[in-house]
Amino acid sequence: MNSLSYFLSSTKNETVKLKRTFAFWLSVIGAFFIPLIYLLYYLLKYEKLIPKEGENPWDSFMTSQITAASPLLIPMFIILVTSLIVQIEHKSLSVKHLFTLPIPKWSVYFGKLFIVLGLVLFTYVLFALLVFIVGYTVGGVHGELQMWEHTPNVSLFVKLLFRSFISVLGIIGLQFWLSFRFKNFIVPLGIGMVLFITGLIVYQAKESIYYPYAYSMLSLFPLDSKDVNAMVWFPRVALYSIGYFLLFSVLGFLDIRRMNIK
Amino acid sequence: MIQPIIKTENLCFSYSKSKNDISALDLEVPRGSVYGFLGPNGSGKTTTIRLLLGLLRKQKGSISLFGQPFEENRIDNLARVGALIENPSLYGHLNARENLKIAARYRGGVPKNRIEEVLEIVKLSYVKKKKVKAFSLGMKQRLGLAISLLNKPELLILDEPANGLDPKGIIEMRSLIRELNEQHDTTIFISSHLLSEIEKTCSHVGIIREGKMLFQNTVAALKNSQTGKLVVEIETNDTSSASEIAKELQMNPDIADEQSLNVVINRKDEIPGLIDNLRNRQIAVYQVRIKDNLEELFLSLTEN
C-alpha cells in the first residue's frame, strides 16, 4: 500500500466509526442551535426587526448569528467534539489495536485529525445552510421583514464563516493532541476550558494575537479597523492559527508516535 | 535448528525508575510451536507482549520477529501477526460485522468472504448484526479473536484468551488453537496464569516471574525435569492408621487433614498395592488422586 491508500482507508474507517456516536450528533445539534434561536426570535419579535428604508435585512440577520456563535460557542464546541471523537478510541481500548496493525502510525493520527476537521467543517456548512433556510422561512411568514425582496450578501457571510473556521484550527491541533494523549475525557476538556476562559479575559490585549484560544474572537474583527468591508480571507490571525495548527499537529504526532501505549 | 519466530535478547523495560518490570528477558519461540507464556498475575506477561508488538518502547535489548529486527520492519512484521491483547479492542456502538470491516480495511487485502469466515470460526455468525456493547465478555473475546484471524496470521499472539469464556468456550478455544496450529501451521503464543491451560494446549512453555524468565523449554522437558516421584492424595476414614501402613511400605506419608493423606511413591503401579493393603485392614478408601505435580512445580518456581 502507498501513503495515499493508507490515509484514505484510515479516513474512511473514521467516518464509519462516527456512525451513531454522540460526537456526530453534537455537530448536527451545534449547527442547529443558533439558527433555531433566531427562527423563534424573528418569528416572535418581528415587529422590532423590520428593516429601515434601503436597509438589507440579511446583513444584520447573518452577521449577528455569526457573532453570537463564534466567540463563545464555537471554541467550546471544538473542545468538546474533539475530545468526543478521540474518546471513541479510548473507550473501546482501540489505540493498542490500531498501533499493532500493519499501518503507519501517522495514518491513524492524521486520518483522525482530518475527520475532526471534516466534522467541524460540516457543522459550519450546515450552519450556513440553516441560516439561509431560516431567513427565507421567517421572510415567508412575516413579509414585513422583506427577506424575499433582498438578496443576502453571500460572499461576506461565507468570508466571515471561513475566517471563523480558520481561526479555530490552532485550537483543534492542540485539543486533538491532548485528547489523544490522555485517556481520561476530563483532562483535555478541563485544560481546554481553562485555556479558553483565559482567552476570553485576554483577547482585548494586543498580545492576544499570539494566543490561539483568543482567535475565534479576533477573527471577526480586523485588528486595526472596524470596517467590515476591509476584511480579507486570511487576516493575520488566520495565518497564525494555521501556523499553530501545523505546529501542534506535528508535535502531537511526534509525541504520540513515541508514547508507551498501556 | 529452525529459526525462532520470536526472539528477544536481554530485553529490559520499566514503567518507573524504581523497579524493573522486565529484566534481561530472553524469549525464544520456535516456528510451528504453541508456546505457553506462564506467570502469576503482574509478572510481566502483558508487558512483554506489548513490547513484542511495539506498543511499549524497550529500554534495552533486542526483539526480532520472523528473524528480522522488529523496529526496522514494523509494518512488514505486523502484517504477519494477529494479536489479542488483554481486553479486546472493539467499538461498542458498532456491530460485529462493522468492527471486522474496519479492521479488514485498515489491513487491506483481506478478501470480503474472510469476514464471514472468521465469524463462523468463532461461532458469532448469529449475532453479527448486534451492537457489540450488548455482547457478553466471552462474546467480545471471541470477536477479538476473529479480528486477529482476519489476515490468516503466521503468528498469533493471545493474551489470556480464556478470559471470560465459559467452559464450553474454553474447550472450543483449545480445539481452535490446535486446529490453527496443526492445519494452518500457525505459531501460537499464549499467555496465561493457569498452568493447566498451558499443559493442555502447548508444546513449549516459558515461565516468567517478576519480569524474569525462570524456565523455558518444551512442556515435555518441564515434566521430565522433576524427580520422577509422584504424590498421591488418598481420602480415607482413618488417616492415622493409613499413615502407619504407608510407613510400613516405605512411602513417606504426610497427613494433610482429617480425611486425607499425601503419599510419595515412585511409580503409578505402586498405587493398587497400597490400596490392597489399606482395604485388608478394613480402612475405607473414598478417593485416590495423583496430585498434579506440575502445579506444585509452578508454584515452587513462582513463589519465593
Coordinates of C-alpha atoms in Angstrom, one line a residue:
Chain A
M1 CA 0.0 0.0 0.0
N2 CA 1.2 3.5 -0.6
S3 CA 0.8 6.5 1.6
L4 CA -2.4 7.8 0.0
S5 CA -4.2 4.5 0.3
Y6 CA -3.2 4.2 4.0
F7 CA -4.6 7.7 4.5
L8 CA -7.8 7.0 2.6
S9 CA -8.6 3.8 4.3
S10 CA -7.9 5.5 7.6
T11 CA -10.3 8.4 6.9
K12 CA -12.9 6.0 5.6
N13 CA -12.7 4.0 8.8
E14 CA -13.0 7.1 10.9
T15 CA -16.2 8.1 9.1
V16 CA -17.7 4.6 9.8
K17 CA -16.7 4.9 13.4
L18 CA -18.7 8.2 13.7
K19 CA -21.9 6.3 13.0
R20 CA -24.4 6.6 15.9
T21 CA -21.9 8.5 18.0
F22 CA -22.7 11.5 20.2
A23 CA -19.8 13.4 18.5
F24 CA -21.7 13.2 15.2
W25 CA -25.0 14.3 16.7
L26 CA -23.3 17.1 18.6
S27 CA -22.0 18.5 15.4
V28 CA -25.6 18.5 14.0
I29 CA -27.1 20.0 17.1
G30 CA -24.3 22.6 17.2
A31 CA -25.2 23.7 13.7
F32 CA -28.9 24.0 14.6
F33 CA -28.5 25.8 17.9
I34 CA -28.2 29.5 16.9
P35 CA -30.4 29.3 13.7
L36 CA -33.2 27.8 15.8
I37 CA -33.0 30.6 18.4
Y38 CA -33.1 33.1 15.5
L39 CA -36.1 31.4 14.0
L40 CA -38.0 31.9 17.2
Y41 CA -36.6 35.4 17.7
Y42 CA -37.6 36.6 14.2
L43 CA -41.0 34.8 14.3
L44 CA -42.0 36.3 17.7
K45 CA -40.3 39.7 17.7
Y46 CA -40.5 40.5 14.0
E47 CA -42.1 43.9 14.7
K48 CA -38.8 45.2 16.2
L49 CA -36.8 43.7 13.4
I50 CA -38.5 45.3 10.3
P51 CA -35.7 46.9 8.3
K52 CA -35.5 50.7 7.7
E53 CA -35.8 52.1 4.2
G54 CA -33.0 51.0 2.0
E55 CA -31.5 48.5 4.5
N56 CA -30.8 44.9 3.6
P57 CA -32.4 42.8 6.4
W58 CA -30.0 39.9 5.7
D59 CA -26.9 41.9 6.8
S60 CA -27.8 42.1 10.5
F61 CA -29.6 38.7 10.3
M62 CA -26.5 36.9 9.2
T63 CA -23.7 38.7 10.9
S64 CA -25.4 38.8 14.3
Q65 CA -25.8 35.0 14.1
I66 CA -22.1 34.6 13.5
T67 CA -21.1 37.0 16.2
A68 CA -23.4 35.1 18.6
A69 CA -21.8 31.8 17.7
S70 CA -18.2 32.5 17.0
P71 CA -16.6 33.9 20.2
L72 CA -18.2 31.6 22.8
L73 CA -20.0 28.6 21.3
I74 CA -17.6 27.6 18.6
P75 CA -14.5 27.1 20.8
M76 CA -16.5 25.2 23.4
F77 CA -17.9 23.1 20.6
I78 CA -14.4 22.4 19.2
I79 CA -13.1 21.4 22.6
L80 CA -16.0 19.1 23.2
V81 CA -16.3 17.5 19.8
T82 CA -12.5 16.9 19.5
S83 CA -12.5 15.1 22.9
L84 CA -15.5 13.1 22.0
I85 CA -14.1 11.9 18.7
V86 CA -10.9 10.7 20.2
Q87 CA -12.8 9.2 23.1
I88 CA -14.3 6.7 20.7
E89 CA -10.8 5.1 20.6
H90 CA -10.1 5.3 24.3
K91 CA -13.5 3.9 25.3
S92 CA -13.1 0.9 23.0
L93 CA -9.5 0.3 24.1
S94 CA -8.6 0.6 20.4
V95 CA -5.4 2.6 20.5
K96 CA -3.4 -0.6 21.2
H97 CA -5.2 -2.3 18.3
L98 CA -4.6 0.5 15.9
F99 CA -0.9 0.7 16.7
T100 CA -0.4 -3.1 16.2
L101 CA -1.9 -3.0 12.8
P102 CA 0.5 -3.1 9.8
I103 CA -0.1 0.5 9.0
P104 CA 2.0 3.6 9.7
K105 CA 1.1 5.4 12.9
W106 CA 0.8 8.7 11.1
S107 CA -2.1 7.4 9.0
V108 CA -4.0 6.8 12.2
Y109 CA -3.2 10.2 13.8
F110 CA -3.7 12.3 10.8
G111 CA -6.6 10.3 9.4
K112 CA -8.5 11.0 12.6
L113 CA -7.4 14.7 12.7
F114 CA -8.7 15.0 9.2
I115 CA -12.1 13.7 10.3
V116 CA -12.2 16.2 13.2
L117 CA -11.6 19.0 10.7
G118 CA -14.2 17.5 8.4
L119 CA -16.8 17.2 11.1
V120 CA -16.2 20.8 12.2
L121 CA -16.4 22.0 8.6
F122 CA -19.6 20.0 8.2
T123 CA -21.1 21.9 11.1
Y124 CA -20.1 25.2 9.5
V125 CA -21.7 24.3 6.2
L126 CA -24.8 23.0 7.9
F127 CA -25.0 26.2 9.9
A128 CA -24.7 28.3 6.8
L129 CA -27.5 26.4 5.1
L130 CA -29.7 26.7 8.1
V131 CA -29.2 30.4 8.3
F132 CA -30.5 30.8 4.8
I133 CA -33.3 28.4 5.3
V134 CA -34.4 30.2 8.5
G135 CA -34.0 33.6 6.8
Y136 CA -36.3 32.7 3.9
T137 CA -38.7 31.0 6.3
V138 CA -39.2 33.9 8.6
G139 CA -39.4 36.2 5.5
G140 CA -42.1 33.9 4.2
V141 CA -44.1 34.0 7.4
H142 CA -43.6 37.8 8.0
G143 CA -43.5 39.6 4.7
E144 CA -42.7 42.8 6.5
L145 CA -39.2 41.5 7.1
Q146 CA -38.5 41.8 3.4
M147 CA -36.2 38.8 3.3
W148 CA -37.5 37.8 -0.1
E149 CA -37.1 41.3 -1.6
H150 CA -33.4 41.5 -0.8
T151 CA -30.6 39.1 -1.7
P152 CA -28.2 38.1 1.1
N153 CA -24.6 39.2 0.8
V154 CA -23.4 35.6 0.5
S155 CA -19.7 36.4 -0.1
L156 CA -19.4 38.5 3.1
F157 CA -21.2 35.7 5.1
V158 CA -19.0 33.0 3.7
K159 CA -15.9 35.1 4.3
L160 CA -16.9 35.6 7.9
L161 CA -17.6 31.9 8.4
F162 CA -14.4 30.9 6.6
R163 CA -12.4 33.2 8.8
S164 CA -14.0 31.8 11.9
F165 CA -13.3 28.2 10.7
I166 CA -9.6 29.0 10.0
S167 CA -9.3 30.7 13.4
V168 CA -10.1 27.6 15.3
L169 CA -7.6 25.4 13.6
G170 CA -4.9 26.2 16.2
I171 CA -7.2 25.0 19.0
I172 CA -8.1 21.9 17.1
G173 CA -4.4 21.0 16.7
L174 CA -3.7 21.3 20.4
Q175 CA -7.0 19.8 21.7
F176 CA -6.6 16.8 19.4
W177 CA -3.1 16.1 20.8
L178 CA -4.4 16.4 24.3
S179 CA -7.3 14.2 23.7
F180 CA -5.1 11.5 22.2
R181 CA -2.6 11.8 25.0
F182 CA -5.0 11.5 27.9
K183 CA -7.4 8.6 28.2
N184 CA -9.5 10.5 30.7
F185 CA -12.0 12.7 28.9
I186 CA -11.9 15.3 31.6
V187 CA -8.2 16.2 31.1
P188 CA -8.4 17.7 27.6
L189 CA -11.8 19.1 28.4
G190 CA -10.6 20.8 31.6
I191 CA -7.4 22.1 30.0
G192 CA -9.3 23.3 27.0
M193 CA -11.9 25.2 29.1
V194 CA -9.2 26.9 31.3
L195 CA -7.2 28.0 28.2
F196 CA -10.4 29.2 26.5
I197 CA -11.6 31.2 29.5
T198 CA -8.1 32.7 29.7
G199 CA -8.7 33.7 26.0
L200 CA -11.9 35.4 26.9
I201 CA -10.1 37.5 29.5
V202 CA -7.1 38.5 27.4
Y203 CA -8.5 38.8 23.9
Q204 CA -8.6 42.6 24.0
A205 CA -4.9 42.9 24.8
K206 CA -2.7 43.4 21.7
E207 CA -0.6 40.4 22.6
S208 CA -3.6 38.0 22.3
I209 CA -2.6 37.7 18.6
Y210 CA -0.2 35.0 19.9
Y211 CA -2.8 33.2 21.9
P212 CA -4.8 30.7 19.7
Y213 CA -7.7 30.4 22.2
A214 CA -8.5 34.1 21.5
Y215 CA -8.6 33.7 17.8
S216 CA -12.3 33.0 17.4
M217 CA -12.9 36.4 18.9
L218 CA -10.2 38.1 17.0
S219 CA -11.2 36.6 13.6
L220 CA -14.4 38.6 13.5
F221 CA -12.7 42.0 13.7
P222 CA -9.8 43.3 11.7
L223 CA -7.4 44.3 14.5
D224 CA -6.8 47.9 13.3
S225 CA -10.1 48.9 11.8
K226 CA -13.8 48.1 12.4
D227 CA -14.5 48.4 8.6
V228 CA -16.1 45.1 7.7
N229 CA -15.5 45.7 4.0
A230 CA -11.8 45.8 4.6
M231 CA -11.9 42.2 5.6
V232 CA -9.7 39.8 3.7
W233 CA -10.0 36.0 3.6
F234 CA -6.8 35.5 5.5
P235 CA -6.1 38.1 8.2
R236 CA -3.0 37.8 10.3
V237 CA -5.0 35.8 12.9
A238 CA -5.8 33.2 10.3
L239 CA -2.1 32.8 9.3
Y240 CA -1.1 32.4 12.9
S241 CA -3.9 29.9 13.5
I242 CA -2.8 27.8 10.6
G243 CA 0.8 28.0 11.9
Y244 CA -0.3 26.8 15.3
F245 CA -2.3 24.0 13.8
L246 CA 0.7 22.7 11.8
L247 CA 3.0 23.1 14.8
F248 CA 0.6 21.3 17.3
S249 CA -0.2 18.6 14.8
V250 CA 3.4 17.7 14.1
L251 CA 4.5 18.0 17.7
G252 CA 1.4 15.9 18.7
F253 CA 2.2 13.2 16.2
L254 CA 5.9 13.0 17.2
D255 CA 4.8 12.7 20.8
I256 CA 2.1 10.1 20.2
R257 CA 4.4 8.1 18.0
R258 CA 6.8 7.6 20.8
M259 CA 4.2 7.2 23.5
N260 CA 4.0 4.0 25.5
I261 CA 0.6 2.5 25.0
K262 CA -0.5 1.0 28.3
Chain B
M1 CA 17.9 -25.7 14.1
I2 CA 14.8 -24.0 12.9
Q3 CA 14.8 -20.2 13.2
P4 CA 12.7 -18.9 16.1
I5 CA 9.7 -16.9 15.1
I6 CA 10.0 -14.6 18.2
K7 CA 13.4 -14.0 19.7
T8 CA 14.3 -11.4 22.3
E9 CA 17.7 -10.9 23.9
N10 CA 18.3 -9.1 27.1
L11 CA 15.0 -7.4 26.9
C12 CA 14.5 -4.7 29.6
F13 CA 11.7 -2.4 30.4
S14 CA 10.4 -0.5 33.3
Y15 CA 7.4 1.7 33.8
S16 CA 9.1 3.6 36.6
K17 CA 12.7 4.1 37.5
S18 CA 12.4 2.4 40.8
K19 CA 11.5 -1.0 39.5
N20 CA 12.4 -3.2 36.6
D21 CA 9.2 -4.7 35.1
I22 CA 11.0 -6.8 32.6
S23 CA 14.6 -7.6 33.1
A24 CA 17.0 -9.4 30.8
L25 CA 14.3 -11.5 29.2
D26 CA 15.5 -14.0 26.6
L27 CA 12.4 -15.3 24.8
E28 CA 12.6 -17.9 22.1
V29 CA 9.5 -19.1 20.4
P30 CA 10.2 -21.8 17.7
R31 CA 8.3 -21.7 14.5
G32 CA 5.3 -24.1 14.5
S33 CA 5.1 -24.3 18.2
V34 CA 2.3 -23.5 20.6
Y35 CA 4.1 -21.5 23.2
G36 CA 2.6 -21.0 26.6
F37 CA 3.8 -18.0 28.4
L38 CA 3.1 -18.6 32.0
G39 CA 3.3 -16.5 35.1
P40 CA 1.3 -15.2 38.0
N41 CA -0.7 -12.0 37.8
G42 CA 1.5 -9.0 37.5
S43 CA 4.6 -11.0 36.4
G44 CA 5.1 -9.1 33.2
K45 CA 3.3 -11.2 30.6
T46 CA 1.2 -8.4 29.1
T47 CA 4.1 -6.0 29.3
T48 CA 6.2 -8.5 27.3
I49 CA 3.5 -8.9 24.7
R50 CA 3.2 -5.1 24.4
L51 CA 7.0 -4.9 23.9
L52 CA 6.9 -7.6 21.2
L53 CA 4.3 -5.6 19.3
G54 CA 6.0 -2.3 19.7
L55 CA 3.3 -0.7 21.9
L56 CA 5.9 -0.1 24.6
R57 CA 9.4 1.1 23.8
K58 CA 12.1 -1.2 25.1
Q59 CA 14.9 0.3 27.1
K60 CA 17.5 -2.3 26.4
G61 CA 18.0 -5.5 24.4
S62 CA 16.6 -6.6 21.0
I63 CA 13.4 -8.0 19.6
S64 CA 13.1 -9.9 16.4
L65 CA 10.1 -11.4 14.8
F66 CA 10.4 -13.8 11.8
G67 CA 14.2 -13.4 12.0
Q68 CA 14.1 -9.7 11.4
P69 CA 14.7 -6.9 13.9
F70 CA 11.2 -5.6 14.8
E71 CA 11.8 -1.9 14.8
E72 CA 13.1 -1.7 11.2
N73 CA 10.4 -4.0 9.9
R74 CA 7.5 -2.9 12.0
I75 CA 4.8 -2.9 9.2
D76 CA 6.1 -6.0 7.4
N77 CA 6.2 -7.9 10.7
L78 CA 2.8 -6.8 11.9
A79 CA 1.2 -7.8 8.6
R80 CA 2.1 -11.4 9.5
V81 CA 0.9 -11.2 13.1
G82 CA -2.6 -11.4 14.6
A83 CA -2.9 -10.3 18.2
L84 CA -5.4 -10.2 21.0
I85 CA -4.1 -8.1 23.9
E86 CA -5.9 -8.1 27.2
N87 CA -9.4 -6.9 26.8
P88 CA -10.3 -6.9 23.1
S89 CA -10.4 -3.5 21.2
L90 CA -14.0 -3.2 20.0
Y91 CA -16.2 -0.3 19.1
G92 CA -19.3 -0.8 21.2
H93 CA -21.6 1.4 19.1
L94 CA -21.0 -0.7 16.0
N95 CA -22.0 -4.3 15.3
A96 CA -19.7 -7.3 15.0
R97 CA -19.5 -7.2 11.2
E98 CA -18.8 -3.4 11.2
N99 CA -16.0 -4.0 13.7
L100 CA -14.4 -6.7 11.4
K101 CA -14.9 -4.5 8.4
I102 CA -12.9 -1.7 10.0
A103 CA -10.1 -3.9 10.9
A104 CA -10.1 -5.5 7.4
R105 CA -10.0 -2.1 5.7
Y106 CA -7.1 -1.0 7.8
R107 CA -5.1 -4.1 7.0
G108 CA -6.0 -4.0 3.3
G109 CA -6.0 -7.0 1.1
V110 CA -8.5 -9.0 3.2
P111 CA -11.0 -10.8 0.9
K112 CA -14.6 -10.0 1.6
N113 CA -15.7 -13.5 2.4
R114 CA -13.0 -13.7 5.1
I115 CA -15.2 -11.7 7.4
E116 CA -18.0 -14.3 7.3
E117 CA -15.4 -17.0 7.6
V118 CA -13.9 -15.7 10.8
L119 CA -17.3 -15.1 12.3
E120 CA -18.1 -18.7 11.5
I121 CA -14.8 -19.8 13.1
V122 CA -15.5 -18.1 16.4
K123 CA -19.2 -19.0 16.2
L124 CA -20.6 -15.5 16.2
S125 CA -22.4 -15.5 12.9
Y126 CA -25.7 -15.5 14.6
V127 CA -25.1 -12.1 16.3
K128 CA -23.2 -10.4 13.5
K129 CA -25.6 -7.5 13.4
K130 CA -25.9 -7.0 17.1
K131 CA -24.2 -4.0 18.6
V132 CA -21.0 -5.1 20.4
K133 CA -21.9 -3.2 23.6
A134 CA -24.6 -5.7 24.1
F135 CA -22.1 -8.6 23.9
S136 CA -21.0 -10.6 26.9
L137 CA -17.4 -10.7 27.9
G138 CA -16.9 -14.1 26.3
M139 CA -18.5 -13.0 23.0
K140 CA -16.3 -9.9 23.0
Q141 CA -13.3 -12.1 23.5
R142 CA -14.4 -14.3 20.5
L143 CA -14.9 -11.3 18.3
G144 CA -11.4 -10.0 19.3
L145 CA -10.1 -13.4 18.3
A146 CA -12.0 -13.2 15.0
I147 CA -10.3 -9.8 14.3
S148 CA -6.9 -11.2 15.0
L149 CA -7.6 -14.1 12.5
L150 CA -8.6 -11.8 9.6
N151 CA -5.2 -11.8 7.9
K152 CA -4.5 -15.5 8.4
P153 CA -1.5 -14.7 10.6
E154 CA 1.6 -16.8 10.7
L155 CA 2.0 -15.8 14.3
L156 CA -0.9 -15.5 16.6
I157 CA -0.4 -13.7 20.0
L158 CA -3.1 -14.3 22.5
D159 CA -3.1 -12.6 25.9
E160 CA -5.2 -14.6 28.4
P161 CA -7.5 -15.9 25.7
A162 CA -9.7 -17.9 28.1
N163 CA -10.7 -14.7 30.0
G164 CA -14.4 -14.5 30.3
L165 CA -15.1 -17.7 28.3
D166 CA -17.5 -20.3 29.7
P167 CA -16.2 -23.9 30.0
K168 CA -17.6 -24.8 26.5
G169 CA -15.9 -21.7 25.1
I170 CA -12.6 -22.7 26.7
I171 CA -12.8 -26.1 25.1
E172 CA -13.7 -24.6 21.7
M173 CA -10.8 -22.2 22.1
R174 CA -8.4 -25.1 22.8
S175 CA -9.5 -27.0 19.8
L176 CA -9.3 -23.9 17.6
I177 CA -5.7 -23.4 18.8
R178 CA -4.9 -26.9 18.0
E179 CA -6.5 -26.7 14.6
L180 CA -4.8 -23.5 13.6
N181 CA -1.5 -24.9 14.7
E182 CA -1.8 -28.3 13.1
Q183 CA -3.7 -27.5 9.9
H184 CA -2.7 -23.9 9.1
D185 CA 0.8 -24.1 10.6
T186 CA 0.2 -21.0 12.7
T187 CA 2.7 -20.4 15.5
I188 CA 0.7 -19.5 18.6
F189 CA 2.0 -17.6 21.6
I190 CA -0.4 -17.7 24.5
S191 CA -0.1 -16.1 27.9
S192 CA -1.9 -17.5 30.8
H193 CA -1.7 -17.7 34.6
L194 CA -3.2 -21.1 34.5
L195 CA -0.8 -24.0 34.2
S196 CA -3.5 -26.5 33.4
E197 CA -4.5 -24.4 30.4
I198 CA -0.9 -24.3 29.1
E199 CA -0.4 -28.0 29.8
K200 CA -3.4 -29.0 27.7
T201 CA -2.6 -26.9 24.6
C202 CA 1.1 -26.1 24.4
S203 CA 4.2 -27.7 23.1
H204 CA 6.5 -25.2 24.7
V205 CA 6.4 -23.2 27.8
G206 CA 8.2 -20.2 29.3
I207 CA 7.7 -19.4 32.9
I208 CA 8.1 -15.8 34.0
R209 CA 8.1 -14.2 37.4
E210 CA 8.8 -10.6 38.3
G211 CA 9.9 -9.9 34.7
K212 CA 12.5 -12.7 34.7
M213 CA 12.4 -15.9 32.7
L214 CA 12.6 -18.8 35.1
F215 CA 12.3 -21.7 32.7
Q216 CA 11.9 -22.1 29.0
N217 CA 11.7 -25.4 27.2
T218 CA 9.2 -27.9 25.8
V219 CA 6.4 -29.0 28.0
A220 CA 7.8 -32.5 27.9
A221 CA 11.1 -31.3 29.3
L222 CA 9.3 -29.5 32.1
K223 CA 7.6 -32.7 33.1
N224 CA 10.9 -34.6 32.9
S225 CA 12.7 -32.0 34.9
Q226 CA 11.0 -33.4 38.0
T227 CA 12.4 -36.0 40.4
G228 CA 10.1 -38.6 39.0
K229 CA 8.3 -39.2 42.3
L230 CA 4.5 -38.9 42.4
V231 CA 2.4 -37.5 45.2
V232 CA -0.9 -39.4 45.7
E233 CA -3.7 -38.0 47.8
I234 CA -5.8 -40.6 49.5
E235 CA -9.1 -39.9 51.2
T236 CA -9.9 -42.4 54.0
N237 CA -11.9 -42.7 57.1
D238 CA -8.8 -43.3 59.3
T239 CA -5.8 -41.3 58.2
S240 CA -3.6 -42.2 61.1
S241 CA -3.8 -46.0 60.5
A242 CA -3.4 -45.4 56.8
S243 CA -0.3 -43.4 57.5
E244 CA 1.1 -46.3 59.6
I245 CA 0.5 -48.7 56.7
A246 CA 2.2 -46.3 54.2
K247 CA 5.2 -46.1 56.5
E248 CA 5.5 -49.8 56.6
L249 CA 5.5 -49.8 52.8
Q250 CA 8.3 -47.1 52.9
M251 CA 6.0 -44.5 51.3
N252 CA 6.8 -41.3 53.2
P253 CA 3.2 -40.4 54.2
D254 CA 2.1 -36.9 55.2
I255 CA -1.2 -36.3 56.8
A256 CA -2.8 -33.3 55.0
D257 CA -6.0 -33.0 57.0
E258 CA -8.5 -35.2 58.9
Q259 CA -9.7 -37.1 55.8
S260 CA -6.7 -37.1 53.5
L261 CA -3.2 -38.3 53.4
N262 CA -0.4 -37.5 50.9
V263 CA 1.9 -40.3 50.0
V264 CA 5.0 -40.1 47.9
I265 CA 5.5 -43.1 45.6
N266 CA 7.9 -43.8 42.7
R267 CA 5.6 -45.3 40.1
K268 CA 1.9 -45.4 39.4
D269 CA 1.8 -49.2 39.7
E270 CA 2.5 -48.9 43.5
I271 CA -1.0 -47.5 43.9
P272 CA -3.0 -50.8 43.7
G273 CA -0.7 -52.4 46.2
L274 CA -1.2 -49.6 48.6
I275 CA -5.0 -49.7 48.2
D276 CA -5.0 -53.5 48.8
N277 CA -3.1 -53.1 52.0
L278 CA -5.5 -50.4 53.2
R279 CA -8.5 -52.5 52.3
N280 CA -7.1 -55.6 54.0
R281 CA -7.0 -53.7 57.3
Q282 CA -10.6 -52.5 56.8
I283 CA -9.7 -48.9 56.1
A284 CA -12.2 -47.2 53.8
V285 CA -10.8 -45.6 50.7
Y286 CA -13.0 -43.0 49.2
Q287 CA -10.8 -41.4 46.7
V288 CA -7.3 -41.7 45.3
R289 CA -5.9 -38.9 43.2
I290 CA -2.5 -38.3 41.7
K291 CA -1.6 -34.7 42.6
D292 CA -0.8 -32.5 39.6
N293 CA 2.8 -32.1 40.4
L294 CA 3.3 -29.6 37.6
E295 CA 1.1 -27.3 39.5
E296 CA 3.4 -27.7 42.5
L297 CA 6.4 -27.2 40.4
F298 CA 4.8 -24.0 39.0
L299 CA 4.1 -22.8 42.5
S300 CA 7.6 -23.6 43.7
L301 CA 9.0 -21.8 40.7
T302 CA 6.9 -18.7 41.0
E303 CA 6.8 -18.4 44.8
N304 CA 9.8 -17.3 46.8

